[in-house]
Coordinates of C-alpha atoms in Angstrom, one line a residue:
M716 CA 0.0 0.0 0.0
K717 CA 1.3 3.5 -0.9
V718 CA 2.4 5.6 2.0
P719 CA -0.2 8.4 2.3
D720 CA 1.1 11.9 1.4
F721 CA 0.3 13.3 4.8
L722 CA 2.6 10.7 6.5
T723 CA 5.8 12.6 5.9
K724 CA 9.2 11.8 7.5
D725 CA 8.7 14.8 9.8
V726 CA 5.3 13.6 10.9
L727 CA 6.6 10.1 11.7
V728 CA 9.6 11.5 13.6
K729 CA 7.2 13.6 15.7
I730 CA 5.0 10.5 16.4
I731 CA 8.0 8.4 17.4
E732 CA 9.4 11.2 19.6
N733 CA 6.1 11.4 21.5
G734 CA 5.4 7.7 21.7
Y735 CA 8.7 6.1 22.4
N736 CA 11.9 6.5 24.3
F737 CA 14.3 6.7 21.4
V738 CA 17.0 9.4 21.5
D739 CA 19.0 10.6 18.5
F740 CA 17.4 8.3 15.9
T741 CA 16.6 8.1 12.2
I742 CA 13.9 6.2 10.4
N743 CA 13.9 3.9 7.4
N744 CA 11.7 1.4 5.5
V745 CA 8.2 2.8 6.1
K746 CA 5.5 0.3 5.2
V747 CA 1.8 0.9 5.4
E748 CA -1.2 -1.5 5.5
S749 CA -4.9 -0.9 5.9
G750 CA -5.8 -1.1 9.5
V751 CA -9.2 -2.7 8.9
P752 CA -10.8 -4.4 5.9
D753 CA -12.7 -2.2 3.4
G754 CA -16.1 -1.2 4.6
E755 CA -15.4 -1.8 8.3
N756 CA -15.0 1.9 9.3
Y757 CA -17.5 4.7 8.7
C758 CA -16.0 7.9 10.1
S759 CA -12.3 7.4 9.3
R760 CA -9.6 5.5 7.5
V761 CA -7.1 3.6 9.6
Y762 CA -3.6 2.5 8.8
R763 CA -1.1 0.2 10.4
V764 CA 2.4 1.6 9.9
F765 CA 5.7 -0.2 10.3
V766 CA 8.8 1.8 10.7
D767 CA 12.4 0.8 11.2
V768 CA 14.0 3.0 13.8
I769 CA 17.8 3.3 13.8
D770 CA 19.4 4.6 17.0
S771 CA 22.8 6.3 17.4
E772 CA 24.6 3.0 17.6
K773 CA 23.0 1.7 14.4
N774 CA 20.7 -0.7 16.2
V775 CA 17.5 -1.3 14.2
E776 CA 14.1 -1.8 15.8
R777 CA 10.9 -2.2 13.9
I778 CA 7.9 -0.5 15.5
Q779 CA 4.2 -0.5 14.7
L780 CA 1.9 2.5 14.8
F781 CA -1.8 2.9 14.3
I782 CA -2.9 6.0 12.4
K783 CA -6.5 7.1 12.2
E784 CA -7.4 9.7 9.6
Q785 CA -10.7 11.5 9.8
L786 CA -12.4 11.4 6.4
T787 CA -12.6 14.8 4.7
K788 CA -15.2 14.4 1.9
D789 CA -18.1 16.7 1.2
T790 CA -21.1 15.8 3.4
S791 CA -19.3 13.5 5.8
E792 CA -16.6 16.1 6.5
E793 CA -19.2 18.8 7.3
L794 CA -21.2 16.5 9.6
L795 CA -18.1 15.3 11.4
E796 CA -16.8 18.8 11.9
N797 CA -20.2 20.0 13.2
M798 CA -20.2 17.3 15.9
E799 CA -16.5 18.0 16.9
L800 CA -15.9 14.3 17.0
F801 CA -12.2 14.6 16.2
V802 CA -11.6 17.1 18.9
K803 CA -13.5 15.0 21.4
E804 CA -11.6 11.8 20.6
I805 CA -8.2 13.5 20.9
D806 CA -9.3 14.8 24.4
M807 CA -10.4 11.4 25.4
L808 CA -7.2 9.7 24.3
E809 CA -4.7 12.4 25.4
N810 CA -6.3 13.6 28.6
I811 CA -9.4 11.9 29.9
L812 CA -8.5 8.2 29.6
P813 CA -5.1 8.5 31.2
M814 CA -6.8 10.1 34.2
L815 CA -9.4 7.3 34.3
S816 CA -6.6 4.8 34.1
K817 CA -4.8 6.4 37.0
I818 CA -7.9 6.5 39.1
A819 CA -8.6 2.8 38.4
G820 CA -5.1 1.8 39.5
G821 CA -3.4 1.6 36.1
V822 CA -6.1 -0.2 34.1
Q823 CA -5.6 0.4 30.4
F824 CA -8.8 1.4 28.8
A825 CA -7.6 2.6 25.4
P826 CA -4.4 2.6 23.2
K827 CA -1.6 4.9 24.2
F828 CA -1.9 8.2 22.5
F829 CA 1.2 9.4 20.6
H830 CA 0.3 12.4 18.5
S831 CA -2.4 14.3 16.6
I832 CA -2.6 16.7 13.7
S833 CA -5.6 18.9 13.1
E834 CA -5.3 20.9 10.0
P835 CA -7.8 21.8 7.3
K836 CA -6.6 19.1 4.9
V837 CA -5.2 16.6 7.4
K838 CA -6.7 15.3 10.6
L839 CA -5.1 12.3 12.2
I840 CA -4.5 10.5 15.5
A841 CA -1.4 8.3 16.0
S842 CA -1.6 5.7 18.7
Q843 CA -0.3 2.4 19.9
D844 CA -1.0 -0.5 17.7
L845 CA -2.8 -3.0 20.0
T846 CA -2.0 -6.0 17.8
E847 CA 1.6 -5.5 18.7
I848 CA 0.7 -6.4 22.3
N849 CA -1.6 -9.3 21.2
Y850 CA -5.0 -7.7 21.2
H851 CA -7.2 -8.6 18.4
M852 CA -10.7 -7.7 17.0
A853 CA -13.4 -10.3 17.3
N854 CA -15.3 -11.3 14.1
R855 CA -18.4 -9.2 14.0
H856 CA -20.2 -11.7 11.8
N857 CA -20.0 -14.3 14.6
S858 CA -21.1 -11.9 17.4
L859 CA -19.8 -12.3 20.9
D860 CA -20.2 -15.4 23.1
Y861 CA -20.8 -15.1 26.9
D862 CA -17.1 -15.0 27.9
H863 CA -16.4 -12.2 25.4
C864 CA -19.4 -10.2 26.6
C865 CA -18.4 -10.5 30.2
I866 CA -14.9 -9.3 29.6
A867 CA -16.2 -6.2 27.7
L868 CA -18.9 -5.3 30.2
A869 CA -16.6 -5.8 33.2
K870 CA -14.0 -3.4 31.7
L871 CA -16.8 -1.0 30.9
G872 CA -18.0 -1.1 34.5
Q873 CA -14.5 -0.1 35.6
M874 CA -14.3 2.8 33.1
H875 CA -17.8 4.1 34.1
A876 CA -16.9 3.9 37.8
A877 CA -13.6 5.8 37.3
S878 CA -15.4 8.5 35.4
M879 CA -17.8 9.1 38.3
I880 CA -14.8 9.8 40.5
L881 CA -13.3 12.1 37.9
A882 CA -16.6 13.9 37.3
K883 CA -16.9 14.5 41.0
E884 CA -13.4 15.8 41.4
N885 CA -13.5 18.0 38.2
P886 CA -17.0 18.4 36.8
S887 CA -16.0 20.9 34.1
L888 CA -14.1 18.1 32.3
M889 CA -17.4 16.7 31.3
D890 CA -18.7 19.9 29.7
K891 CA -17.8 19.0 26.1
Y892 CA -19.3 15.5 26.4
N893 CA -22.9 16.8 26.3
Y894 CA -24.3 14.8 23.3
G895 CA -24.0 11.3 21.9
I896 CA -24.2 9.3 18.7
F897 CA -27.9 10.0 17.8
H898 CA -27.6 13.8 18.6
G899 CA -29.7 16.0 16.4
T900 CA -33.0 17.8 16.0
V901 CA -35.9 17.6 13.7
G902 CA -35.2 19.7 10.7
K903 CA -31.4 19.6 11.3
K904 CA -30.1 16.2 10.3
S905 CA -27.8 14.4 12.5
Y906 CA -24.8 12.4 11.2
I907 CA -26.9 9.2 11.6
E908 CA -29.9 10.6 9.8
S909 CA -27.7 11.8 6.9
I910 CA -26.1 8.5 6.3
L911 CA -28.6 5.9 7.6
G912 CA -31.8 7.8 7.4
P913 CA -33.8 5.3 5.3
N914 CA -33.1 2.4 7.7
F915 CA -36.3 2.5 9.6
L916 CA -38.5 2.9 6.5
V917 CA -36.8 -0.1 4.9
L918 CA -37.4 -2.1 8.1
C919 CA -41.0 -1.1 8.1
D920 CA -41.4 -2.4 4.5
S921 CA -39.7 -5.6 5.4
A922 CA -41.8 -6.2 8.6
E923 CA -45.0 -5.9 6.5
K924 CA -44.0 -9.2 4.8
W925 CA -43.2 -11.2 7.9
E926 CA -45.8 -13.7 9.1
G927 CA -46.9 -13.1 12.7
F928 CA -45.6 -9.5 12.8
E929 CA -48.8 -7.9 11.7
E930 CA -49.5 -6.0 14.9
I931 CA -45.9 -5.0 15.4
S932 CA -45.7 -3.8 11.8
A933 CA -48.8 -1.6 12.3
K934 CA -47.2 0.0 15.3
L935 CA -43.9 0.6 13.5
N936 CA -45.8 2.3 10.6
K937 CA -47.5 4.6 13.1
M938 CA -44.1 5.7 14.3
K939 CA -43.0 6.9 10.8
D940 CA -44.3 10.5 11.1
N941 CA -42.6 11.1 14.5
F942 CA -39.6 8.7 14.1
W943 CA -36.8 11.3 14.1
A944 CA -38.3 13.1 17.1
I945 CA -38.2 9.8 18.9
V946 CA -34.6 9.1 17.8
Y947 CA -33.4 12.5 19.1
E948 CA -35.4 12.2 22.3
S949 CA -33.8 8.9 23.1
D950 CA -30.3 10.5 23.1
L951 CA -31.1 13.2 25.6
D952 CA -29.7 13.0 29.1
K953 CA -32.3 15.2 30.8
N954 CA -33.9 12.3 32.7
D955 CA -30.8 10.5 33.8
G956 CA -30.8 9.3 37.3
Y957 CA -27.0 9.3 37.5
R958 CA -24.3 9.8 34.9
V959 CA -20.9 8.5 33.8
L960 CA -18.7 9.2 30.8
T961 CA -19.8 6.6 28.3
H962 CA -17.8 5.1 25.4
G963 CA -20.7 6.1 23.2
D964 CA -20.2 3.6 20.4
F965 CA -19.8 0.4 22.3
W966 CA -20.1 -2.4 19.8
I967 CA -18.0 -5.4 18.8
N968 CA -15.6 -3.6 16.4
N969 CA -14.7 -1.0 19.0
F970 CA -12.9 -3.3 21.5
L971 CA -10.0 -5.6 21.0
F972 CA -9.4 -8.7 23.1
K973 CA -6.4 -10.5 24.5
Y974 CA -6.6 -14.2 24.9
D975 CA -5.1 -16.8 27.2
E976 CA -2.4 -18.7 25.3
V977 CA -3.4 -22.0 26.7
T978 CA -7.2 -21.9 26.9
G979 CA -7.9 -19.5 24.1
K980 CA -10.4 -17.7 26.3
P981 CA -10.5 -13.8 26.4
I982 CA -8.8 -12.4 29.4
D983 CA -8.8 -8.6 28.7
T984 CA -10.1 -6.0 26.3
I985 CA -9.0 -2.5 25.3
F986 CA -11.4 0.1 23.8
V987 CA -11.0 2.0 20.6
D988 CA -12.9 4.7 18.7
L989 CA -14.1 6.8 21.6
T990 CA -15.5 9.4 19.2
Y991 CA -19.0 9.6 20.6
S992 CA -18.2 9.6 24.3
H993 CA -21.1 11.2 26.2
Y994 CA -21.6 12.2 29.8
T995 CA -24.9 10.5 30.4
S996 CA -26.7 7.5 31.8
P997 CA -24.5 4.3 31.9
A998 CA -27.5 2.5 30.4
N999 CA -26.7 4.1 27.0
D1000 CA -23.5 2.0 26.7
V1001 CA -25.1 -1.2 28.1
Q1002 CA -28.2 -1.0 25.9
Y1003 CA -26.1 -0.2 22.9
F1004 CA -23.9 -3.2 23.5
L1005 CA -26.8 -5.6 24.2
N1006 CA -28.5 -4.6 21.0
T1007 CA -25.5 -4.8 18.7
S1008 CA -22.9 -7.3 19.9
P1009 CA -23.9 -10.6 21.7
K1010 CA -25.0 -13.7 19.9
N1011 CA -28.8 -14.0 19.8
E1012 CA -29.0 -16.8 22.3
I1013 CA -26.9 -14.8 24.8
R1014 CA -29.0 -11.7 24.3
E1015 CA -32.2 -13.6 24.8
S1016 CA -31.3 -16.0 27.7
R1017 CA -28.5 -14.2 29.6
R1018 CA -29.4 -10.5 29.4
E1019 CA -29.8 -10.0 33.1
D1020 CA -26.6 -12.0 33.8
L1021 CA -24.7 -9.7 31.6
I1022 CA -26.2 -6.6 33.3
R1023 CA -25.1 -8.1 36.6
V1024 CA -21.6 -8.7 35.4
Y1025 CA -21.4 -5.0 34.3
Y1026 CA -22.8 -3.8 37.6
A1027 CA -20.6 -6.0 39.8
S1028 CA -17.5 -4.5 38.2
F1029 CA -18.9 -1.0 38.5
E1030 CA -19.9 -1.4 42.1
R1031 CA -16.6 -3.1 43.1
T1032 CA -14.5 -0.4 41.5
L1033 CA -16.4 2.4 43.2
S1034 CA -16.2 0.5 46.5
D1035 CA -12.4 0.0 46.2
L1036 CA -12.1 3.8 45.5
N1037 CA -14.2 4.6 48.7
H1038 CA -16.9 6.4 46.7
R1039 CA -19.5 7.3 49.3
V1040 CA -22.8 7.0 47.4
I1041 CA -22.8 4.0 45.0
P1042 CA -25.9 3.5 42.7
T1043 CA -27.6 0.3 43.4
F1044 CA -28.4 -2.5 41.0
D1045 CA -32.1 -1.4 41.1
D1046 CA -30.9 2.1 40.2
L1047 CA -29.2 0.7 37.1
L1048 CA -32.4 -1.3 36.1
V1049 CA -34.3 2.0 36.3
E1050 CA -31.8 3.5 33.9
M1051 CA -32.0 0.5 31.6
R1052 CA -35.8 0.8 31.4
K1053 CA -35.6 4.5 30.5
K1054 CA -33.0 3.8 27.8
E1055 CA -34.9 0.9 26.1
M1056 CA -35.7 3.2 23.1
F1057 CA -32.0 4.2 22.8
G1058 CA -31.2 0.5 22.7
F1059 CA -33.8 -0.1 20.0
M1060 CA -32.3 2.8 17.9
S1061 CA -29.0 1.0 18.2
A1062 CA -30.6 -2.0 16.7
I1063 CA -32.0 0.1 13.8
F1064 CA -28.8 2.0 12.9
I1065 CA -25.8 0.1 14.3
L1066 CA -26.8 -3.5 14.2
P1067 CA -27.3 -3.5 10.4
L1068 CA -23.7 -2.4 10.0
V1069 CA -22.5 -5.2 12.4
L1070 CA -24.4 -7.9 10.6
M1071 CA -24.0 -6.7 7.0
E1072 CA -23.2 -9.9 5.1
R1073 CA -21.7 -8.5 2.0
Q1074 CA -20.6 -5.2 0.5
S1075 CA -22.5 -3.4 -2.2
P1076 CA -20.9 -3.7 -5.7
L1077 CA -21.5 0.0 -6.0
G1078 CA -19.4 1.0 -3.0
Y1079 CA -18.8 0.7 0.7
G1080 CA -18.1 2.6 3.9
I1081 CA -18.9 6.2 4.5
D1082 CA -18.1 7.1 0.8
G1083 CA -20.9 4.7 -0.2
L1084 CA -23.3 6.0 2.3
V1085 CA -23.1 9.6 1.2
E1086 CA -23.8 8.7 -2.4
P1087 CA -27.6 8.3 -2.9
E1088 CA -27.7 5.3 -5.2
T1089 CA -24.9 3.4 -3.4
S1090 CA -26.5 4.2 -0.1
K1091 CA -29.8 2.9 -1.2
D1092 CA -28.3 -0.4 -2.2
M1093 CA -26.1 -0.7 0.9
I1094 CA -29.0 -0.1 3.3
N1095 CA -31.2 -2.6 1.4
I1096 CA -28.4 -5.2 1.8
M1097 CA -28.1 -4.5 5.5
I1098 CA -31.8 -4.4 6.5
T1099 CA -32.9 -7.4 4.4
G1100 CA -30.0 -9.7 5.1
K1101 CA -30.7 -13.0 6.8
S1102 CA -28.6 -12.4 9.9
Y1103 CA -30.2 -9.0 10.6
T1104 CA -33.7 -10.2 9.9
E1105 CA -33.3 -13.1 12.4
T1106 CA -31.9 -10.8 15.0
I1107 CA -34.2 -7.8 14.6
K1108 CA -37.3 -10.1 14.8
L1109 CA -36.2 -11.1 18.3
I1110 CA -35.5 -7.5 19.3
L1111 CA -38.8 -6.3 18.0
K1112 CA -40.7 -9.0 19.9
R1113 CA -39.0 -8.0 23.2
A1114 CA -39.6 -4.3 22.6
D1115 CA -43.2 -4.9 21.8
K1116 CA -43.7 -6.9 25.1
L1117 CA -42.2 -3.8 26.9
K1118 CA -44.8 -1.7 25.1
L1119 CA -42.0 0.4 23.6
F1120 CA -44.1 1.1 20.5
D1121 CA -47.3 1.9 22.3
F1122 CA -47.6 5.7 22.0
E1123 CA -50.7 7.6 23.1

């Protein structure tokens, strides 16, 4: 793969100076690979960069870097700029997460931050490549089994708990994290509405054809006129009982796992892509995860078990940190109930990306989603796919039992 023009020698030297302990060095043999397969990222391009570093004694060490480049193309660029996602992620990686790690006793929540550039034509974040320390992404097509879910949720509980301590000590740090992934207003399209706006309508059309879904289909159709008002309402934090700093986009592609070399079981996870972090109810992250990432049988049969795994880690971390007032498990359940609609929206917009079985021949990724014809084909592939259909039917049935679609 050709080295991107923005990745000059001076830029690489600055990244290495900030991220490593090399003194008086030169670089050579720069190699670049795509960081993820085509179509797997929707707000950025990511690169894995290999560099030979030569010290003053002519010793050569090959290092790996992870470079995330914010996309700068027409509609997507404008939307991303308006949401200040790039600025928020830099703050999370450079400032907030190191503080959370320190509070939690050294727990690593995210890759180590090395360097960033924020210029009109180039916006990038350079960080530790987690594959170099044996962390790997799970296969989104397979979804997560119970062990993987437990590892992810337990780590999330630690991060949420540490953020409560940080917010109490320095509440102003939370000021810029005042909206999440579905943020927007009726008449002013959000990022999600601009790229995945037709998802719900395509789902409604599909549901009309499913046997046994006649009543649910009718309720979905009644939601059409007010759908975006419902979406934006679900993202608000005005009714939160208590708040934490959430990951904001907590699905299977946004955490990498480390595995026991003998058993092959997951033993740790580190989070990536903290672009949509939001100071809000912890239920946002938990609902988002439950509606996007576990295998169907885990979501259906072990939902409460997973919530308890999350809460046990959250409560234990706060207790170890001598936090005086710790929300109870019942407090969490109240938050979960209030955020059921947020979880459902995750199943409408994020789950289709997770379970997308093939790419459109017309295009892929964010470039495809901002082109009308390509977007139409991509969304149809996502919503009508076998895996998504099987999963969303289960989610719809549960939501209907909770009377989530029963509006007065």
